C-alpha cells in the first residue's frame, strides 16, 4: 500500500466514523453497549470507582484477557438515564457520560465536579498488518485542563516530575521502564491496557496514547479522590503488593562482578570485620562460564568451586545472597536446547553479542544467545525447572532478574514479527517483564512458602507489584544530573502503583569519571547517591568500572567513608519505621517513596518539585544533587577536595504543617523555603509535625537484635498516629494472620501518648518490651532525656512535655 493510498483509507474511515450516529443503547449487567459510526462502544463498571472503556472500529468488541488486570468485575449498583444525546451512568463514586452525537466519554465525581474528558471523536483506528494478521493501530485522545499536573508512565531518565508537554516513545529499555498509567493530581488515573509499542503525547492538541497494535481501544478510568486512593484502585485492578522480607531493607553490596566465591564471601567478611552493617550480597553474571553457556543456571565457572558452600558461608555470616539470572540463554545450555526443540526462543539480536568476554565484541564468534518466549507458560515452567534444580536448591535467597525488557540490540522492524505464544512480539512487547518476572515469582511461591519471593528486576509493567519485585532504574551513567533524574524516575514509577524501586548507588558506568575512585568529585557523588538511597525502598551499591565497597572509599576518619557509614547506620536505625511502612504498602495500598503531590496536592508550589520527596508519610528528603566540595584548578584534569566552607541547599517545606529539622530538632513553619547547610555527611531531612518515629538498635544486620528496647520519637505540633508492625520477618504466615500491630496515638492538645493494646500474635513475638519515649525539640540525647515505658501488650497512657 502506498503512503497516499494509506492516507486516503484512513481519511475515509475516520470520516464515516464521525458522520454516523447511534440512536439506541443496550443496558448490560455492568454498564451499557452502544454503537458509534460503524463501531461499537462499551462502558463496563468493574467497581463503583473503576470503569472499563472498550471501543471497536467495527462490529464486535475486544475479547482479550488482560495480562495486567486480575480483578473480576464486582457487582456494581448504578443508574442509567438518557438526556438528549447523552447517556449518563452514575455509581455511588462517579458519573460517566457518553455523548452519542460525537462519541465523547467524560468523567465526573459523584458531586458533578469535572474530572476528565475524551476529545470529541478522540478514538481512531488505522488498519495495520501485524506479521500477517489484519488489525489496527489504535489511538485515544483526552482533554486535560490547561494547568493540570499529571504523573506516572513509569521510570524514565528525563528528570521531569509533571508529565506534560512531551512525547514519549514507550518501548521497554535498559534505563526506561514504561507503564501506560496516567495519574492526575485531581485524584483519578487512566490505565491504557495495551502491550505494543505505544506513543504517549501531550501538547496543545490533546493528551493521547497511540499503540501500534490493538483490536480496539481498551482503557480503565479510576477515581480515588487523592493519590493514595488512585494507587489503591490500580492495585485493586492489577494486584496487591506482598510483604518483602525484613532483610531486603538492609544494605546491599554488589559490583560487576565478583569473579570467585572466595572474593564474594570475603566482601561479607570484610564488612563484618569493619562493623559496617550489611544484609545482602549479589553475584552478577558469568558464574556460568563463557557466553555460549550464558545463563546456564549452573555454576560452570571453576572459580565457583563449591556453590553450596558459598551460599552456606554467606548465611553463616548472617547475610543473604541473590544471583543474576537473565531472560536469554546461550546455545550450549540445557534450557536453550530444550526450548529450541519446542520453538520457545525468539530470533533477534540480544546481549551478549559475542561468545568471548571481550570489549568490543568479537563478532567473528557470535554468541548465539537468544531470548526465551516468556509469554508461553510451558517455557516459564522450563525456566523454573532449571532455576530450581541448579540454584534455588542451594538455598539462594532471591533473584536478580537482569535484562527483563529484554535487551533488543541492532533493532530491525521485522524483529517485532517474531511469533510468541500470544501472537507477534509487537503485540505483546511491553508486557515481557511482567511475564518473565511473574513466571519465577508464581512458581517459587508454589514451591515454598517458607521464603518470601524477592526479585530485583531491571524492567516492569503494569501489575508487576503483585510479584514481590523491586525494579531498579537500569545501567545509568554516573553524573550529578543522573542522580537528580533518579528522584523523579522513582517517584513517577511509584505513582503507577508499583511501590518498590531503587537505583545503582553511584551510577553503573563511570565513563564521565576516567580517574574513577581517585576522582574526589566521584567520591562526593557516590556519597550523595548513597545518602539518597538510604531513603529508597532498597539501599544497594552496584556498578561497573570500579569496585564500590565502603572500604574502597577510605577508612574510618576519612570524610567520605564516615559519611557512608553514618547513613548505613541511619538506615538500620529506621528499620522499624521502614518495615511498618512496608506493611502500610501491603495492607493499605500506600507508597514508600511519595511525590510531594501525594501529601500536599493543594500546595501548587509542591506539585512539580523534582528533587524532594516523602519517605513514608513522615520524612521529607531533599538529596544533594550537585557538587559542593570540589575545587578545579584552571587547566587541571582531576579536581581536588575543598571542605573549607560549608555549602547549603535550598529546600521547600510544603504548607499545611510544621516541620522539624531531623538533625537539629529545630521547628520550621510550612510554606517556606529554607537554606539547609549540607556538609558531606548531611542532607536536608525534615520530619512532619505529628509524626511518631520508632528507632531500632544499632546492629550489623537486620535481624541481629530484637526490637525489645525501641526509641519512640514524637514530633509535636499536630496530632498523629503510627502503627508498629512485626512478624516473623520472612515466610508467608502473615497472610494467615501471624503478625502483630501496636498503634501509638499522639494527642497534641492534651500532650498525651496512648500506646494501644497489641493486636495479633506470631511465633517468637516479644511478650514484654521497653519503649523510650522522646519528644523532638528537646536535646534528644537518648535515655537520659526520655520517658521509659514498660509495655506488656496492654494499653499505656503517658502525659508528656513538649
PDB file of C-alpha atoms in Angstrom, residues 81-324:
ATOM      1  CA  UNK A  81     -30.524   7.778  32.109  1.00  0.00           C
ATOM      2  CA  UNK A  82     -30.573   9.443  28.729  1.00  0.00           C
ATOM      3  CA  UNK A  83     -30.912  13.177  28.301  1.00  0.00           C
ATOM      4  CA  UNK A  84     -30.828  14.248  24.672  1.00  0.00           C
ATOM      5  CA  UNK A  85     -27.697  12.876  23.071  1.00  0.00           C
ATOM      6  CA  UNK A  86     -26.103  11.936  26.378  1.00  0.00           C
ATOM      7  CA  UNK A  87     -26.214   8.663  28.288  1.00  0.00           C
ATOM      8  CA  UNK A  88     -25.333   9.148  31.941  1.00  0.00           C
ATOM      9  CA  UNK A  89     -24.156   6.249  34.108  1.00  0.00           C
ATOM     10  CA  UNK A  90     -23.989   7.046  37.788  1.00  0.00           C
ATOM     11  CA  UNK A  91     -22.473   4.875  40.539  1.00  0.00           C
ATOM     12  CA  UNK A  92     -22.018   5.828  44.154  1.00  0.00           C
ATOM     13  CA  UNK A  93     -18.487   7.077  43.386  1.00  0.00           C
ATOM     14  CA  UNK A  94     -18.569   8.724  39.974  1.00  0.00           C
ATOM     15  CA  UNK A  95     -20.505   9.687  36.861  1.00  0.00           C
ATOM     16  CA  UNK A  96     -19.685   8.550  33.331  1.00  0.00           C
ATOM     17  CA  UNK A  97     -21.310  10.411  30.450  1.00  0.00           C
ATOM     18  CA  UNK A  98     -21.346   9.146  26.867  1.00  0.00           C
ATOM     19  CA  UNK A  99     -22.299  11.518  24.067  1.00  0.00           C
ATOM     20  CA  UNK A 100     -23.950   9.600  21.219  1.00  0.00           C
ATOM     21  CA  UNK A 101     -23.614  12.545  18.875  1.00  0.00           C
ATOM     22  CA  UNK A 102     -19.820  12.850  18.928  1.00  0.00           C
ATOM     23  CA  UNK A 103     -18.598   9.686  20.699  1.00  0.00           C
ATOM     24  CA  UNK A 104     -17.088  11.549  23.653  1.00  0.00           C
ATOM     25  CA  UNK A 105     -16.810   9.929  27.089  1.00  0.00           C
ATOM     26  CA  UNK A 106     -16.431  12.226  30.083  1.00  0.00           C
ATOM     27  CA  UNK A 107     -15.998  11.626  33.799  1.00  0.00           C
ATOM     28  CA  UNK A 108     -17.230  13.479  36.862  1.00  0.00           C
ATOM     29  CA  UNK A 109     -17.233  12.958  40.596  1.00  0.00           C
ATOM     30  CA  UNK A 110     -20.494  11.966  42.249  1.00  0.00           C
ATOM     31  CA  UNK A 111     -20.818  15.663  43.150  1.00  0.00           C
ATOM     32  CA  UNK A 112     -20.719  16.683  39.464  1.00  0.00           C
ATOM     33  CA  UNK A 113     -17.134  18.002  39.508  1.00  0.00           C
ATOM     34  CA  UNK A 114     -15.421  17.523  36.142  1.00  0.00           C
ATOM     35  CA  UNK A 115     -12.501  15.096  36.108  1.00  0.00           C
ATOM     36  CA  UNK A 116     -11.566  14.199  32.518  1.00  0.00           C
ATOM     37  CA  UNK A 117     -12.980  14.279  29.011  1.00  0.00           C
ATOM     38  CA  UNK A 118     -12.062  12.431  25.880  1.00  0.00           C
ATOM     39  CA  UNK A 119     -11.535  14.581  22.868  1.00  0.00           C
ATOM     40  CA  UNK A 120     -14.586  14.636  20.608  1.00  0.00           C
ATOM     41  CA  UNK A 121     -14.337  11.557  18.386  1.00  0.00           C
ATOM     42  CA  UNK A 122     -10.948  11.043  20.015  1.00  0.00           C
ATOM     43  CA  UNK A 123     -10.672   7.338  19.189  1.00  0.00           C
ATOM     44  CA  UNK A 124      -9.151   6.350  15.857  1.00  0.00           C
ATOM     45  CA  UNK A 125      -8.362   3.031  14.199  1.00  0.00           C
ATOM     46  CA  UNK A 126      -5.849   2.740  11.372  1.00  0.00           C
ATOM     47  CA  UNK A 127      -5.600  -0.589   9.502  1.00  0.00           C
ATOM     48  CA  UNK A 128      -2.329  -2.345  10.273  1.00  0.00           C
ATOM     49  CA  UNK A 129      -0.717  -5.566   9.073  1.00  0.00           C
ATOM     50  CA  UNK A 130       0.812  -7.237  12.114  1.00  0.00           C
ATOM     51  CA  UNK A 131       3.034 -10.043  10.830  1.00  0.00           C
ATOM     52  CA  UNK A 132       0.264 -11.219   8.508  1.00  0.00           C
ATOM     53  CA  UNK A 133      -2.657 -10.526  10.839  1.00  0.00           C
ATOM     54  CA  UNK A 134      -5.074  -7.744   9.963  1.00  0.00           C
ATOM     55  CA  UNK A 135      -5.510  -5.452  12.930  1.00  0.00           C
ATOM     56  CA  UNK A 136      -5.316  -1.747  13.759  1.00  0.00           C
ATOM     57  CA  UNK A 137      -3.142   0.948  15.198  1.00  0.00           C
ATOM     58  CA  UNK A 138      -5.323   2.452  17.917  1.00  0.00           C
ATOM     59  CA  UNK A 139      -5.397   5.936  19.417  1.00  0.00           C
ATOM     60  CA  UNK A 140      -7.353   7.668  22.142  1.00  0.00           C
ATOM     61  CA  UNK A 141      -7.079  11.401  22.767  1.00  0.00           C
ATOM     62  CA  UNK A 142      -8.075  13.083  26.044  1.00  0.00           C
ATOM     63  CA  UNK A 143      -8.512  16.714  27.067  1.00  0.00           C
ATOM     64  CA  UNK A 144      -6.676  17.708  30.230  1.00  0.00           C
ATOM     65  CA  UNK A 145      -7.177  21.034  31.930  1.00  0.00           C
ATOM     66  CA  UNK A 146      -4.574  23.597  30.927  1.00  0.00           C
ATOM     67  CA  UNK A 147      -2.657  23.595  34.224  1.00  0.00           C
ATOM     68  CA  UNK A 148      -3.480  20.059  35.334  1.00  0.00           C
ATOM     69  CA  UNK A 149      -0.490  18.169  36.740  1.00  0.00           C
ATOM     70  CA  UNK A 150      -0.245  14.529  35.724  1.00  0.00           C
ATOM     71  CA  UNK A 151       2.336  11.922  36.653  1.00  0.00           C
ATOM     72  CA  UNK A 152       3.279   8.282  36.222  1.00  0.00           C
ATOM     73  CA  UNK A 153       4.053   6.495  32.931  1.00  0.00           C
ATOM     74  CA  UNK A 154       6.911   4.584  34.570  1.00  0.00           C
ATOM     75  CA  UNK A 155      10.574   5.253  35.323  1.00  0.00           C
ATOM     76  CA  UNK A 156      12.388   7.483  32.836  1.00  0.00           C
ATOM     77  CA  UNK A 157      15.606   9.476  32.876  1.00  0.00           C
ATOM     78  CA  UNK A 158      14.443  12.854  31.579  1.00  0.00           C
ATOM     79  CA  UNK A 159      14.217  14.455  35.024  1.00  0.00           C
ATOM     80  CA  UNK A 160      10.594  15.576  34.638  1.00  0.00           C
ATOM     81  CA  UNK A 161       8.149  15.321  37.513  1.00  0.00           C
ATOM     82  CA  UNK A 162       4.977  16.538  35.787  1.00  0.00           C
ATOM     83  CA  UNK A 163       4.380  14.623  32.559  1.00  0.00           C
ATOM     84  CA  UNK A 164       3.076  17.448  30.356  1.00  0.00           C
ATOM     85  CA  UNK A 165       4.329  18.885  27.049  1.00  0.00           C
ATOM     86  CA  UNK A 166       6.252  15.839  25.957  1.00  0.00           C
ATOM     87  CA  UNK A 167       6.301  12.957  23.519  1.00  0.00           C
ATOM     88  CA  UNK A 168       7.323   9.570  24.879  1.00  0.00           C
ATOM     89  CA  UNK A 169       8.002   6.510  22.733  1.00  0.00           C
ATOM     90  CA  UNK A 170       7.088   3.721  25.116  1.00  0.00           C
ATOM     91  CA  UNK A 171       9.145   0.616  24.320  1.00  0.00           C
ATOM     92  CA  UNK A 172      10.859  -1.072  27.258  1.00  0.00           C
ATOM     93  CA  UNK A 173      14.560  -0.315  27.526  1.00  0.00           C
ATOM     94  CA  UNK A 174      17.540  -0.708  29.825  1.00  0.00           C
ATOM     95  CA  UNK A 175      17.078   2.600  31.663  1.00  0.00           C
ATOM     96  CA  UNK A 176      13.410   3.289  30.888  1.00  0.00           C
ATOM     97  CA  UNK A 177      10.525   1.267  32.292  1.00  0.00           C
ATOM     98  CA  UNK A 178       7.206   2.127  30.703  1.00  0.00           C
ATOM     99  CA  UNK A 179       3.870   1.703  32.429  1.00  0.00           C
ATOM    100  CA  UNK A 180       0.957   3.259  30.463  1.00  0.00           C
ATOM    101  CA  UNK A 181      -0.743   4.643  33.553  1.00  0.00           C
ATOM    102  CA  UNK A 182      -1.509   8.339  33.895  1.00  0.00           C
ATOM    103  CA  UNK A 183      -2.032   9.706  37.412  1.00  0.00           C
ATOM    104  CA  UNK A 184      -3.693  13.107  37.864  1.00  0.00           C
ATOM    105  CA  UNK A 185      -3.428  15.469  40.820  1.00  0.00           C
ATOM    106  CA  UNK A 186      -7.221  15.690  40.526  1.00  0.00           C
ATOM    107  CA  UNK A 187      -7.498  12.211  42.030  1.00  0.00           C
ATOM    108  CA  UNK A 188      -8.053   9.985  39.004  1.00  0.00           C
ATOM    109  CA  UNK A 189      -5.989   7.550  36.978  1.00  0.00           C
ATOM    110  CA  UNK A 190      -6.115   6.167  33.425  1.00  0.00           C
ATOM    111  CA  UNK A 191      -4.632   2.762  32.596  1.00  0.00           C
ATOM    112  CA  UNK A 192      -4.151   2.204  28.863  1.00  0.00           C
ATOM    113  CA  UNK A 193      -4.286  -1.605  28.640  1.00  0.00           C
ATOM    114  CA  UNK A 194      -2.126  -2.245  25.605  1.00  0.00           C
ATOM    115  CA  UNK A 195       1.270  -4.002  25.384  1.00  0.00           C
ATOM    116  CA  UNK A 196       2.508  -2.985  21.940  1.00  0.00           C
ATOM    117  CA  UNK A 197       4.910  -0.094  21.234  1.00  0.00           C
ATOM    118  CA  UNK A 198       2.985   2.989  22.323  1.00  0.00           C
ATOM    119  CA  UNK A 199       3.456   6.729  21.936  1.00  0.00           C
ATOM    120  CA  UNK A 200       2.249   8.957  24.736  1.00  0.00           C
ATOM    121  CA  UNK A 201       1.958  12.587  23.710  1.00  0.00           C
ATOM    122  CA  UNK A 202       0.780  15.726  25.431  1.00  0.00           C
ATOM    123  CA  UNK A 203       0.585  19.044  23.592  1.00  0.00           C
ATOM    124  CA  UNK A 204      -1.895  21.813  22.828  1.00  0.00           C
ATOM    125  CA  UNK A 205      -3.891  19.399  20.641  1.00  0.00           C
ATOM    126  CA  UNK A 206      -4.561  16.947  23.452  1.00  0.00           C
ATOM    127  CA  UNK A 207      -3.186  14.096  25.515  1.00  0.00           C
ATOM    128  CA  UNK A 208      -3.052  10.745  23.780  1.00  0.00           C
ATOM    129  CA  UNK A 209      -1.996   7.134  23.790  1.00  0.00           C
ATOM    130  CA  UNK A 210      -1.311   5.581  20.376  1.00  0.00           C
ATOM    131  CA  UNK A 211      -0.401   1.885  20.181  1.00  0.00           C
ATOM    132  CA  UNK A 212       0.876   0.100  17.094  1.00  0.00           C
ATOM    133  CA  UNK A 213      -1.347  -2.946  17.557  1.00  0.00           C
ATOM    134  CA  UNK A 214      -4.805  -3.286  19.033  1.00  0.00           C
ATOM    135  CA  UNK A 215      -8.111  -4.927  18.198  1.00  0.00           C
ATOM    136  CA  UNK A 216      -9.667  -1.831  19.721  1.00  0.00           C
ATOM    137  CA  UNK A 217      -9.343   0.892  22.322  1.00  0.00           C
ATOM    138  CA  UNK A 218      -9.192  -0.612  25.804  1.00  0.00           C
ATOM    139  CA  UNK A 219      -8.590   1.523  28.884  1.00  0.00           C
ATOM    140  CA  UNK A 220      -9.653   1.839  32.514  1.00  0.00           C
ATOM    141  CA  UNK A 221     -10.622   5.019  34.300  1.00  0.00           C
ATOM    142  CA  UNK A 222     -10.481   5.044  38.088  1.00  0.00           C
ATOM    143  CA  UNK A 223     -11.337   7.652  40.657  1.00  0.00           C
ATOM    144  CA  UNK A 224      -9.633   7.562  44.034  1.00  0.00           C
ATOM    145  CA  UNK A 225     -10.175  11.087  45.323  1.00  0.00           C
ATOM    146  CA  UNK A 226      -6.474  11.531  46.108  1.00  0.00           C
ATOM    147  CA  UNK A 227      -3.170   9.985  45.107  1.00  0.00           C
ATOM    148  CA  UNK A 228      -3.306   7.158  47.650  1.00  0.00           C
ATOM    149  CA  UNK A 229      -6.843   6.418  46.549  1.00  0.00           C
ATOM    150  CA  UNK A 230      -5.824   6.239  42.888  1.00  0.00           C
ATOM    151  CA  UNK A 231      -2.998   3.841  43.683  1.00  0.00           C
ATOM    152  CA  UNK A 232      -5.362   1.729  45.766  1.00  0.00           C
ATOM    153  CA  UNK A 233      -7.697   1.447  42.755  1.00  0.00           C
ATOM    154  CA  UNK A 234      -4.844   0.494  40.429  1.00  0.00           C
ATOM    155  CA  UNK A 235      -3.725  -2.253  42.803  1.00  0.00           C
ATOM    156  CA  UNK A 236      -7.307  -3.408  43.241  1.00  0.00           C
ATOM    157  CA  UNK A 237      -7.409  -3.738  39.464  1.00  0.00           C
ATOM    158  CA  UNK A 238      -3.977  -5.290  38.832  1.00  0.00           C
ATOM    159  CA  UNK A 239      -2.946  -6.972  42.095  1.00  0.00           C
ATOM    160  CA  UNK A 240      -1.774  -6.187  45.610  1.00  0.00           C
ATOM    161  CA  UNK A 241       1.831  -5.835  46.738  1.00  0.00           C
ATOM    162  CA  UNK A 242       3.058  -8.588  49.096  1.00  0.00           C
ATOM    163  CA  UNK A 243       5.430  -8.093  52.034  1.00  0.00           C
ATOM    164  CA  UNK A 244       9.158  -8.257  51.377  1.00  0.00           C
ATOM    165  CA  UNK A 245      11.409  -9.951  53.941  1.00  0.00           C
ATOM    166  CA  UNK A 246      12.875  -7.621  56.565  1.00  0.00           C
ATOM    167  CA  UNK A 247      16.415  -8.344  55.381  1.00  0.00           C
ATOM    168  CA  UNK A 248      15.713  -6.822  51.960  1.00  0.00           C
ATOM    169  CA  UNK A 249      15.503  -3.392  53.604  1.00  0.00           C
ATOM    170  CA  UNK A 250      19.064  -3.547  54.914  1.00  0.00           C
ATOM    171  CA  UNK A 251      22.189  -2.519  52.994  1.00  0.00           C
ATOM    172  CA  UNK A 252      23.197  -4.441  49.844  1.00  0.00           C
ATOM    173  CA  UNK A 253      26.610  -4.686  48.208  1.00  0.00           C
ATOM    174  CA  UNK A 254      27.327  -5.699  44.645  1.00  0.00           C
ATOM    175  CA  UNK A 255      29.554  -4.953  41.693  1.00  0.00           C
ATOM    176  CA  UNK A 256      30.080  -6.039  38.128  1.00  0.00           C
ATOM    177  CA  UNK A 257      31.150  -8.725  39.086  1.00  0.00           C
ATOM    178  CA  UNK A 258      32.641 -10.919  41.849  1.00  0.00           C
ATOM    179  CA  UNK A 259      34.881 -13.307  39.961  1.00  0.00           C
ATOM    180  CA  UNK A 260      35.064 -16.087  42.537  1.00  0.00           C
ATOM    181  CA  UNK A 261      33.206 -17.375  45.527  1.00  0.00           C
ATOM    182  CA  UNK A 262      36.208 -16.525  47.698  1.00  0.00           C
ATOM    183  CA  UNK A 263      36.003 -12.886  46.627  1.00  0.00           C
ATOM    184  CA  UNK A 264      32.269 -12.727  47.284  1.00  0.00           C
ATOM    185  CA  UNK A 265      32.414 -14.305  50.732  1.00  0.00           C
ATOM    186  CA  UNK A 266      35.445 -12.158  51.524  1.00  0.00           C
ATOM    187  CA  UNK A 267      33.426  -8.980  50.970  1.00  0.00           C
ATOM    188  CA  UNK A 268      30.862 -10.053  53.568  1.00  0.00           C
ATOM    189  CA  UNK A 269      33.656 -10.982  55.978  1.00  0.00           C
ATOM    190  CA  UNK A 270      35.279  -7.563  55.487  1.00  0.00           C
ATOM    191  CA  UNK A 271      32.055  -5.746  56.336  1.00  0.00           C
ATOM    192  CA  UNK A 272      31.723  -7.813  59.486  1.00  0.00           C
ATOM    193  CA  UNK A 273      35.322  -7.011  60.471  1.00  0.00           C
ATOM    194  CA  UNK A 274      34.732  -3.296  59.945  1.00  0.00           C
ATOM    195  CA  UNK A 275      31.489  -3.327  61.913  1.00  0.00           C
ATOM    196  CA  UNK A 276      29.580  -1.794  58.997  1.00  0.00           C
ATOM    197  CA  UNK A 277      26.057  -3.234  58.605  1.00  0.00           C
ATOM    198  CA  UNK A 278      25.326  -5.438  55.607  1.00  0.00           C
ATOM    199  CA  UNK A 279      22.393  -7.728  54.828  1.00  0.00           C
ATOM    200  CA  UNK A 280      22.876  -8.743  51.228  1.00  0.00           C
ATOM    201  CA  UNK A 281      25.500  -9.641  48.671  1.00  0.00           C
ATOM    202  CA  UNK A 282      24.789 -10.108  44.964  1.00  0.00           C
ATOM    203  CA  UNK A 283      26.566 -12.289  42.423  1.00  0.00           C
ATOM    204  CA  UNK A 284      26.408 -10.781  38.958  1.00  0.00           C
ATOM    205  CA  UNK A 285      26.889 -12.640  35.674  1.00  0.00           C
ATOM    206  CA  UNK A 286      29.487 -15.112  34.336  1.00  0.00           C
ATOM    207  CA  UNK A 287      29.361 -17.598  37.198  1.00  0.00           C
ATOM    208  CA  UNK A 288      28.228 -19.973  34.444  1.00  0.00           C
ATOM    209  CA  UNK A 289      31.456 -19.600  32.422  1.00  0.00           C
ATOM    210  CA  UNK A 290      31.639 -18.365  28.821  1.00  0.00           C
ATOM    211  CA  UNK A 291      28.913 -16.715  26.772  1.00  0.00           C
ATOM    212  CA  UNK A 292      27.985 -19.914  24.947  1.00  0.00           C
ATOM    213  CA  UNK A 293      26.852 -21.085  28.379  1.00  0.00           C
ATOM    214  CA  UNK A 294      25.075 -17.787  29.039  1.00  0.00           C
ATOM    215  CA  UNK A 295      22.552 -18.036  31.877  1.00  0.00           C
ATOM    216  CA  UNK A 296      23.007 -21.791  32.132  1.00  0.00           C
ATOM    217  CA  UNK A 297      21.571 -21.703  35.661  1.00  0.00           C
ATOM    218  CA  UNK A 298      24.517 -23.731  36.886  1.00  0.00           C
ATOM    219  CA  UNK A 299      27.895 -22.800  38.384  1.00  0.00           C
ATOM    220  CA  UNK A 300      30.109 -23.852  35.472  1.00  0.00           C
ATOM    221  CA  UNK A 301      32.905 -21.363  36.212  1.00  0.00           C
ATOM    222  CA  UNK A 302      35.690 -23.131  38.102  1.00  0.00           C
ATOM    223  CA  UNK A 303      36.203 -20.127  40.396  1.00  0.00           C
ATOM    224  CA  UNK A 304      32.888 -21.070  41.987  1.00  0.00           C
ATOM    225  CA  UNK A 305      34.171 -24.465  43.068  1.00  0.00           C
ATOM    226  CA  UNK A 306      31.551 -25.233  45.715  1.00  0.00           C
ATOM    227  CA  UNK A 307      28.447 -23.069  45.280  1.00  0.00           C
ATOM    228  CA  UNK A 308      26.546 -24.736  48.113  1.00  0.00           C
ATOM    229  CA  UNK A 309      29.390 -23.873  50.486  1.00  0.00           C
ATOM    230  CA  UNK A 310      29.424 -20.310  49.173  1.00  0.00           C
ATOM    231  CA  UNK A 311      25.735 -19.807  49.987  1.00  0.00           C
ATOM    232  CA  UNK A 312      26.175 -21.512  53.358  1.00  0.00           C
ATOM    233  CA  UNK A 313      29.207 -19.332  54.173  1.00  0.00           C
ATOM    234  CA  UNK A 314      27.190 -16.177  53.406  1.00  0.00           C
ATOM    235  CA  UNK A 315      24.383 -17.420  55.635  1.00  0.00           C
ATOM    236  CA  UNK A 316      26.839 -18.257  58.404  1.00  0.00           C
ATOM    237  CA  UNK A 317      27.893 -14.615  58.324  1.00  0.00           C
ATOM    238  CA  UNK A 318      24.229 -13.634  58.833  1.00  0.00           C
ATOM    239  CA  UNK A 319      23.806 -12.248  55.346  1.00  0.00           C
ATOM    240  CA  UNK A 320      21.634 -13.168  52.359  1.00  0.00           C
ATOM    241  CA  UNK A 321      22.577 -13.742  48.749  1.00  0.00           C
ATOM    242  CA  UNK A 322      20.805 -13.218  45.452  1.00  0.00           C
ATOM    243  CA  UNK A 323      22.137 -14.019  41.995  1.00  0.00           C
ATOM    244  CA  UNK A 324      21.894 -12.754  38.433  1.00  0.00           C
TER     245      UNK A 324
END
